[in-house]
Amino acid sequence: MTGKSKKRLGIAVLSLIVGLGGVTATVYLTWPNNALGVYLLERENRQANIRALEWRVSMETEPASRAFFQAWLAEEKGDLAQAIRGFQSLRDAARPGTPFYLHTSTRLGLAYGLNHEPERELAIYQALDDQYPGSSRLSQATFHLRRGEKEQARRALDEALDRDERDGSLGADRAFAQSLRAGLVPERRERSSATN
């Protein structure tokens, strides 16, 4: 090996060490808010959810509740077709107006959303409006927020909170709806028109 090739090899090794050191320092300094940290935390949380749902399925004695958690478990494991079939079947068998009907409907909507069927997800939430106006509008608001549609979310939250003032339809979700709405500052043009 000649002196020139030794020098080039030394520069290459030094560059590799400096590059790896920079990557390591960047990951360390930005942990857990970097892409790798977020991915690992999401993966860890998903595994914890799966373990909790598997435990819940094994402990549940009531058939409808067991089927609900099995459908949710399928969703967590990524089997969205099975989750949708499970939630759909449970919702169809549930009596409208009951909390179970609401829970199976909202989980069905979420499963459609995860399955990249936003129109079906939104339709599920809108269909709840007659019997569950607060939950319907709150679900629509979170749907719009996930899609970055702040104006539609703001309108749905305003409607939900106004309706709740009259009939208490948000129930225990009122504080959640208020906190979501507080995070949605009105558009600049709305603020200027309100002052006129």
PDB file of C-alpha atoms in Angstrom:
ATOM      1  CA  MET A   1       0.000   0.000   0.000  1.00  0.00           C
ATOM      2  CA  THR A   2       1.422   3.328  -1.031  1.00  0.00           C
ATOM      3  CA  GLY A   3       1.531   6.435   1.089  1.00  0.00           C
ATOM      4  CA  LYS A   4      -1.093   8.108  -1.093  1.00  0.00           C
ATOM      5  CA  SER A   5      -3.587   5.232  -0.746  1.00  0.00           C
ATOM      6  CA  LYS A   6      -2.965   5.067   3.026  1.00  0.00           C
ATOM      7  CA  LYS A   7      -3.745   8.772   3.229  1.00  0.00           C
ATOM      8  CA  ARG A   8      -6.998   8.311   1.239  1.00  0.00           C
ATOM      9  CA  LEU A   9      -8.002   5.335   3.387  1.00  0.00           C
ATOM     10  CA  GLY A  10      -7.319   7.386   6.524  1.00  0.00           C
ATOM     11  CA  ILE A  11      -9.447  10.254   5.229  1.00  0.00           C
ATOM     12  CA  ALA A  12     -12.271   7.847   4.343  1.00  0.00           C
ATOM     13  CA  VAL A  13     -12.166   6.219   7.793  1.00  0.00           C
ATOM     14  CA  LEU A  14     -12.053   9.596   9.511  1.00  0.00           C
ATOM     15  CA  SER A  15     -15.004  10.823   7.400  1.00  0.00           C
ATOM     16  CA  LEU A  16     -16.971   7.689   8.295  1.00  0.00           C
ATOM     17  CA  ILE A  17     -16.257   8.146  12.009  1.00  0.00           C
ATOM     18  CA  VAL A  18     -17.201  11.837  11.921  1.00  0.00           C
ATOM     19  CA  GLY A  19     -20.388  11.057   9.944  1.00  0.00           C
ATOM     20  CA  LEU A  20     -21.475   8.277  12.307  1.00  0.00           C
ATOM     21  CA  GLY A  21     -20.655  10.484  15.284  1.00  0.00           C
ATOM     22  CA  GLY A  22     -22.821  13.250  13.835  1.00  0.00           C
ATOM     23  CA  VAL A  23     -25.735  10.883  13.263  1.00  0.00           C
ATOM     24  CA  THR A  24     -25.381   9.461  16.769  1.00  0.00           C
ATOM     25  CA  ALA A  25     -25.230  12.941  18.301  1.00  0.00           C
ATOM     26  CA  THR A  26     -28.288  14.071  16.330  1.00  0.00           C
ATOM     27  CA  VAL A  27     -30.311  11.037  17.398  1.00  0.00           C
ATOM     28  CA  TYR A  28     -29.205  11.474  21.010  1.00  0.00           C
ATOM     29  CA  LEU A  29     -29.954  15.199  21.165  1.00  0.00           C
ATOM     30  CA  THR A  30     -33.378  14.958  19.534  1.00  0.00           C
ATOM     31  CA  TRP A  31     -34.544  11.780  21.285  1.00  0.00           C
ATOM     32  CA  PRO A  32     -37.461  10.918  21.601  1.00  0.00           C
ATOM     33  CA  ASN A  33     -38.837  13.573  19.244  1.00  0.00           C
ATOM     34  CA  ASN A  34     -37.038  12.363  16.134  1.00  0.00           C
ATOM     35  CA  ALA A  35     -38.442   9.965  13.552  1.00  0.00           C
ATOM     36  CA  LEU A  36     -36.706   6.931  15.039  1.00  0.00           C
ATOM     37  CA  GLY A  37     -37.853   7.777  18.563  1.00  0.00           C
ATOM     38  CA  VAL A  38     -41.433   8.400  17.475  1.00  0.00           C
ATOM     39  CA  TYR A  39     -41.486   5.144  15.495  1.00  0.00           C
ATOM     40  CA  LEU A  40     -40.135   3.133  18.424  1.00  0.00           C
ATOM     41  CA  LEU A  41     -42.548   4.738  20.903  1.00  0.00           C
ATOM     42  CA  GLU A  42     -45.519   4.129  18.599  1.00  0.00           C
ATOM     43  CA  ARG A  43     -44.422   0.525  18.126  1.00  0.00           C
ATOM     44  CA  GLU A  44     -44.039   0.056  21.877  1.00  0.00           C
ATOM     45  CA  ASN A  45     -47.463   1.618  22.522  1.00  0.00           C
ATOM     46  CA  ARG A  46     -49.099  -0.566  19.868  1.00  0.00           C
ATOM     47  CA  GLN A  47     -47.583  -3.694  21.431  1.00  0.00           C
ATOM     48  CA  ALA A  48     -48.841  -2.601  24.857  1.00  0.00           C
ATOM     49  CA  ASN A  49     -52.322  -2.018  23.398  1.00  0.00           C
ATOM     50  CA  ILE A  50     -52.287  -5.458  21.795  1.00  0.00           C
ATOM     51  CA  ARG A  51     -51.279  -7.124  25.068  1.00  0.00           C
ATOM     52  CA  ALA A  52     -53.998  -5.213  26.956  1.00  0.00           C
ATOM     53  CA  LEU A  53     -56.650  -6.109  24.384  1.00  0.00           C
ATOM     54  CA  GLU A  54     -55.594  -9.772  24.336  1.00  0.00           C
ATOM     55  CA  TRP A  55     -55.925  -9.813  28.125  1.00  0.00           C
ATOM     56  CA  ARG A  56     -59.334  -8.107  27.913  1.00  0.00           C
ATOM     57  CA  VAL A  57     -60.584 -10.603  25.324  1.00  0.00           C
ATOM     58  CA  SER A  58     -59.438 -13.504  27.507  1.00  0.00           C
ATOM     59  CA  MET A  59     -61.176 -12.053  30.591  1.00  0.00           C
ATOM     60  CA  GLU A  60     -64.443 -10.914  28.984  1.00  0.00           C
ATOM     61  CA  THR A  61     -67.379 -13.226  29.674  1.00  0.00           C
ATOM     62  CA  GLU A  62     -70.156 -11.313  27.893  1.00  0.00           C
ATOM     63  CA  PRO A  63     -70.203 -12.360  24.181  1.00  0.00           C
ATOM     64  CA  ALA A  64     -70.924  -8.923  22.668  1.00  0.00           C
ATOM     65  CA  SER A  65     -68.208  -7.227  24.725  1.00  0.00           C
ATOM     66  CA  ARG A  66     -65.767 -10.014  23.890  1.00  0.00           C
ATOM     67  CA  ALA A  67     -66.536  -9.590  20.162  1.00  0.00           C
ATOM     68  CA  PHE A  68     -66.071  -5.821  20.496  1.00  0.00           C
ATOM     69  CA  PHE A  69     -62.596  -6.236  21.975  1.00  0.00           C
ATOM     70  CA  GLN A  70     -61.735  -8.915  19.394  1.00  0.00           C
ATOM     71  CA  ALA A  71     -62.618  -6.476  16.613  1.00  0.00           C
ATOM     72  CA  TRP A  72     -60.536  -3.781  18.314  1.00  0.00           C
ATOM     73  CA  LEU A  73     -57.659  -6.246  18.654  1.00  0.00           C
ATOM     74  CA  ALA A  74     -57.886  -7.024  14.923  1.00  0.00           C
ATOM     75  CA  GLU A  75     -57.705  -3.268  14.254  1.00  0.00           C
ATOM     76  CA  GLU A  76     -54.599  -2.883  16.441  1.00  0.00           C
ATOM     77  CA  LYS A  77     -52.950  -5.815  14.665  1.00  0.00           C
ATOM     78  CA  GLY A  78     -53.650  -4.181  11.300  1.00  0.00           C
ATOM     79  CA  ASP A  79     -56.391  -6.553  10.113  1.00  0.00           C
ATOM     80  CA  LEU A  80     -58.772  -3.741   9.218  1.00  0.00           C
ATOM     81  CA  ALA A  81     -61.095  -5.901   7.109  1.00  0.00           C
ATOM     82  CA  GLN A  82     -61.717  -8.166  10.120  1.00  0.00           C
ATOM     83  CA  ALA A  83     -62.128  -5.154  12.413  1.00  0.00           C
ATOM     84  CA  ILE A  84     -64.667  -3.548  10.079  1.00  0.00           C
ATOM     85  CA  ARG A  85     -66.645  -6.797   9.798  1.00  0.00           C
ATOM     86  CA  GLY A  86     -66.614  -7.190  13.572  1.00  0.00           C
ATOM     87  CA  PHE A  87     -67.685  -3.636  14.394  1.00  0.00           C
ATOM     88  CA  GLN A  88     -70.299  -3.649  11.598  1.00  0.00           C
ATOM     89  CA  SER A  89     -71.812  -6.893  12.864  1.00  0.00           C
ATOM     90  CA  LEU A  90     -71.923  -5.633  16.433  1.00  0.00           C
ATOM     91  CA  ARG A  91     -73.406  -2.293  15.439  1.00  0.00           C
ATOM     92  CA  ASP A  92     -76.091  -3.952  13.331  1.00  0.00           C
ATOM     93  CA  ALA A  93     -77.049  -6.188  16.266  1.00  0.00           C
ATOM     94  CA  ALA A  94     -77.017  -3.377  18.844  1.00  0.00           C
ATOM     95  CA  ARG A  95     -80.142  -1.441  19.775  1.00  0.00           C
ATOM     96  CA  PRO A  96     -79.959   2.167  18.510  1.00  0.00           C
ATOM     97  CA  GLY A  97     -79.917   4.695  21.305  1.00  0.00           C
ATOM     98  CA  THR A  98     -77.721   2.592  23.581  1.00  0.00           C
ATOM     99  CA  PRO A  99     -74.138   3.402  24.558  1.00  0.00           C
ATOM    100  CA  PHE A 100     -73.001   0.131  22.946  1.00  0.00           C
ATOM    101  CA  TYR A 101     -74.469   1.211  19.596  1.00  0.00           C
ATOM    102  CA  LEU A 102     -72.563   4.496  19.871  1.00  0.00           C
ATOM    103  CA  HIS A 103     -69.266   2.801  20.794  1.00  0.00           C
ATOM    104  CA  THR A 104     -69.467   0.242  17.994  1.00  0.00           C
ATOM    105  CA  SER A 105     -70.385   2.967  15.512  1.00  0.00           C
ATOM    106  CA  THR A 106     -67.498   5.252  16.413  1.00  0.00           C
ATOM    107  CA  ARG A 107     -65.011   2.336  16.361  1.00  0.00           C
ATOM    108  CA  LEU A 108     -66.426   1.318  12.961  1.00  0.00           C
ATOM    109  CA  GLY A 109     -65.881   4.858  11.717  1.00  0.00           C
ATOM    110  CA  LEU A 110     -62.296   4.857  12.975  1.00  0.00           C
ATOM    111  CA  ALA A 111     -61.631   1.508  11.307  1.00  0.00           C
ATOM    112  CA  TYR A 112     -62.925   2.902   7.998  1.00  0.00           C
ATOM    113  CA  GLY A 113     -60.634   5.888   8.429  1.00  0.00           C
ATOM    114  CA  LEU A 114     -57.609   3.682   9.082  1.00  0.00           C
ATOM    115  CA  ASN A 115     -58.593   1.689   5.996  1.00  0.00           C
ATOM    116  CA  HIS A 116     -58.341   4.885   3.890  1.00  0.00           C
ATOM    117  CA  GLU A 117     -62.104   5.209   3.418  1.00  0.00           C
ATOM    118  CA  PRO A 118     -62.730   8.738   4.738  1.00  0.00           C
ATOM    119  CA  GLU A 119     -66.136   9.126   3.063  1.00  0.00           C
ATOM    120  CA  ARG A 120     -67.461   6.055   4.852  1.00  0.00           C
ATOM    121  CA  GLU A 121     -65.909   7.187   8.140  1.00  0.00           C
ATOM    122  CA  LEU A 122     -67.582  10.592   7.938  1.00  0.00           C
ATOM    123  CA  ALA A 123     -70.908   9.022   6.900  1.00  0.00           C
ATOM    124  CA  ILE A 124     -70.861   6.844  10.028  1.00  0.00           C
ATOM    125  CA  TYR A 125     -70.379   9.902  12.247  1.00  0.00           C
ATOM    126  CA  GLN A 126     -73.043  11.922  10.437  1.00  0.00           C
ATOM    127  CA  ALA A 127     -75.547   9.068  10.771  1.00  0.00           C
ATOM    128  CA  LEU A 128     -75.252   9.334  14.556  1.00  0.00           C
ATOM    129  CA  ASP A 129     -76.582  12.914  14.608  1.00  0.00           C
ATOM    130  CA  ASP A 130     -80.243  12.130  15.334  1.00  0.00           C
ATOM    131  CA  GLN A 131     -79.666  10.088  18.482  1.00  0.00           C
ATOM    132  CA  TYR A 132     -76.181  11.204  19.571  1.00  0.00           C
ATOM    133  CA  PRO A 133     -75.802  14.836  18.399  1.00  0.00           C
ATOM    134  CA  GLY A 134     -72.891  15.686  20.692  1.00  0.00           C
ATOM    135  CA  SER A 135     -70.879  12.564  19.914  1.00  0.00           C
ATOM    136  CA  SER A 136     -71.705  12.886  16.225  1.00  0.00           C
ATOM    137  CA  ARG A 137     -70.367  16.421  15.962  1.00  0.00           C
ATOM    138  CA  LEU A 138     -67.371  15.697  18.196  1.00  0.00           C
ATOM    139  CA  SER A 139     -66.445  12.692  16.027  1.00  0.00           C
ATOM    140  CA  GLN A 140     -66.845  14.823  12.907  1.00  0.00           C
ATOM    141  CA  ALA A 141     -64.606  17.484  14.445  1.00  0.00           C
ATOM    142  CA  THR A 142     -61.821  15.000  15.223  1.00  0.00           C
ATOM    143  CA  PHE A 143     -62.194  13.586  11.702  1.00  0.00           C
ATOM    144  CA  HIS A 144     -61.656  17.044  10.227  1.00  0.00           C
ATOM    145  CA  LEU A 145     -58.758  17.785  12.573  1.00  0.00           C
ATOM    146  CA  ARG A 146     -56.944  14.608  11.496  1.00  0.00           C
ATOM    147  CA  ARG A 147     -57.328  15.785   7.908  1.00  0.00           C
ATOM    148  CA  GLY A 148     -56.080  19.299   8.724  1.00  0.00           C
ATOM    149  CA  GLU A 149     -59.490  20.858   8.014  1.00  0.00           C
ATOM    150  CA  LYS A 150     -59.558  23.295  10.917  1.00  0.00           C
ATOM    151  CA  GLU A 151     -62.479  25.415   9.724  1.00  0.00           C
ATOM    152  CA  GLN A 152     -64.811  22.397   9.425  1.00  0.00           C
ATOM    153  CA  ALA A 153     -63.604  21.123  12.811  1.00  0.00           C
ATOM    154  CA  ARG A 154     -64.248  24.535  14.363  1.00  0.00           C
ATOM    155  CA  ARG A 155     -67.789  24.622  12.987  1.00  0.00           C
ATOM    156  CA  ALA A 156     -68.544  21.084  14.222  1.00  0.00           C
ATOM    157  CA  LEU A 157     -67.201  21.900  17.691  1.00  0.00           C
ATOM    158  CA  ASP A 158     -69.149  25.163  17.864  1.00  0.00           C
ATOM    159  CA  GLU A 159     -72.341  23.304  16.905  1.00  0.00           C
ATOM    160  CA  ALA A 160     -71.628  20.569  19.455  1.00  0.00           C
ATOM    161  CA  LEU A 161     -70.978  23.050  22.264  1.00  0.00           C
ATOM    162  CA  ASP A 162     -74.002  25.192  21.374  1.00  0.00           C
ATOM    163  CA  ARG A 163     -76.237  22.123  21.306  1.00  0.00           C
ATOM    164  CA  ASP A 164     -74.745  20.893  24.582  1.00  0.00           C
ATOM    165  CA  GLU A 165     -75.728  24.185  26.230  1.00  0.00           C
ATOM    166  CA  ARG A 166     -79.357  23.357  25.396  1.00  0.00           C
ATOM    167  CA  ASP A 167     -79.523  19.609  25.975  1.00  0.00           C
ATOM    168  CA  GLY A 168     -76.283  18.330  27.552  1.00  0.00           C
ATOM    169  CA  SER A 169     -75.692  16.041  24.577  1.00  0.00           C
ATOM    170  CA  LEU A 170     -71.897  16.023  25.002  1.00  0.00           C
ATOM    171  CA  GLY A 171     -72.119  14.655  28.519  1.00  0.00           C
ATOM    172  CA  ALA A 172     -68.675  13.737  29.862  1.00  0.00           C
ATOM    173  CA  ASP A 173     -67.085  14.760  26.532  1.00  0.00           C
ATOM    174  CA  ARG A 174     -67.845  18.452  27.076  1.00  0.00           C
ATOM    175  CA  ALA A 175     -64.431  19.236  28.598  1.00  0.00           C
ATOM    176  CA  PHE A 176     -62.687  17.443  25.737  1.00  0.00           C
ATOM    177  CA  ALA A 177     -64.724  19.383  23.155  1.00  0.00           C
ATOM    178  CA  GLN A 178     -63.956  22.658  24.950  1.00  0.00           C
ATOM    179  CA  SER A 179     -60.223  21.935  24.998  1.00  0.00           C
ATOM    180  CA  LEU A 180     -60.249  21.073  21.289  1.00  0.00           C
ATOM    181  CA  ARG A 181     -62.159  24.248  20.500  1.00  0.00           C
ATOM    182  CA  ALA A 182     -59.809  26.368  22.616  1.00  0.00           C
ATOM    183  CA  GLY A 183     -56.934  25.112  20.484  1.00  0.00           C
ATOM    184  CA  LEU A 184     -58.603  26.307  17.299  1.00  0.00           C
ATOM    185  CA  VAL A 185     -58.020  30.035  17.191  1.00  0.00           C
ATOM    186  CA  PRO A 186     -60.428  31.787  14.801  1.00  0.00           C
ATOM    187  CA  GLU A 187     -59.128  32.787  11.393  1.00  0.00           C
ATOM    188  CA  ARG A 188     -57.790  36.341  11.085  1.00  0.00           C
ATOM    189  CA  ARG A 189     -60.726  37.449   8.919  1.00  0.00           C
ATOM    190  CA  GLU A 190     -63.213  36.165  11.549  1.00  0.00           C
ATOM    191  CA  ARG A 191     -61.503  38.161  14.301  1.00  0.00           C
ATOM    192  CA  SER A 192     -61.465  41.353  12.258  1.00  0.00           C
ATOM    193  CA  SER A 193     -65.124  40.999  11.275  1.00  0.00           C
ATOM    194  CA  ALA A 194     -66.109  40.334  14.904  1.00  0.00           C
ATOM    195  CA  THR A 195     -64.569  43.654  15.970  1.00  0.00           C
ATOM    196  CA  ASN A 196     -66.493  45.672  13.353  1.00  0.00           C
TER     197      ASN A 196
END
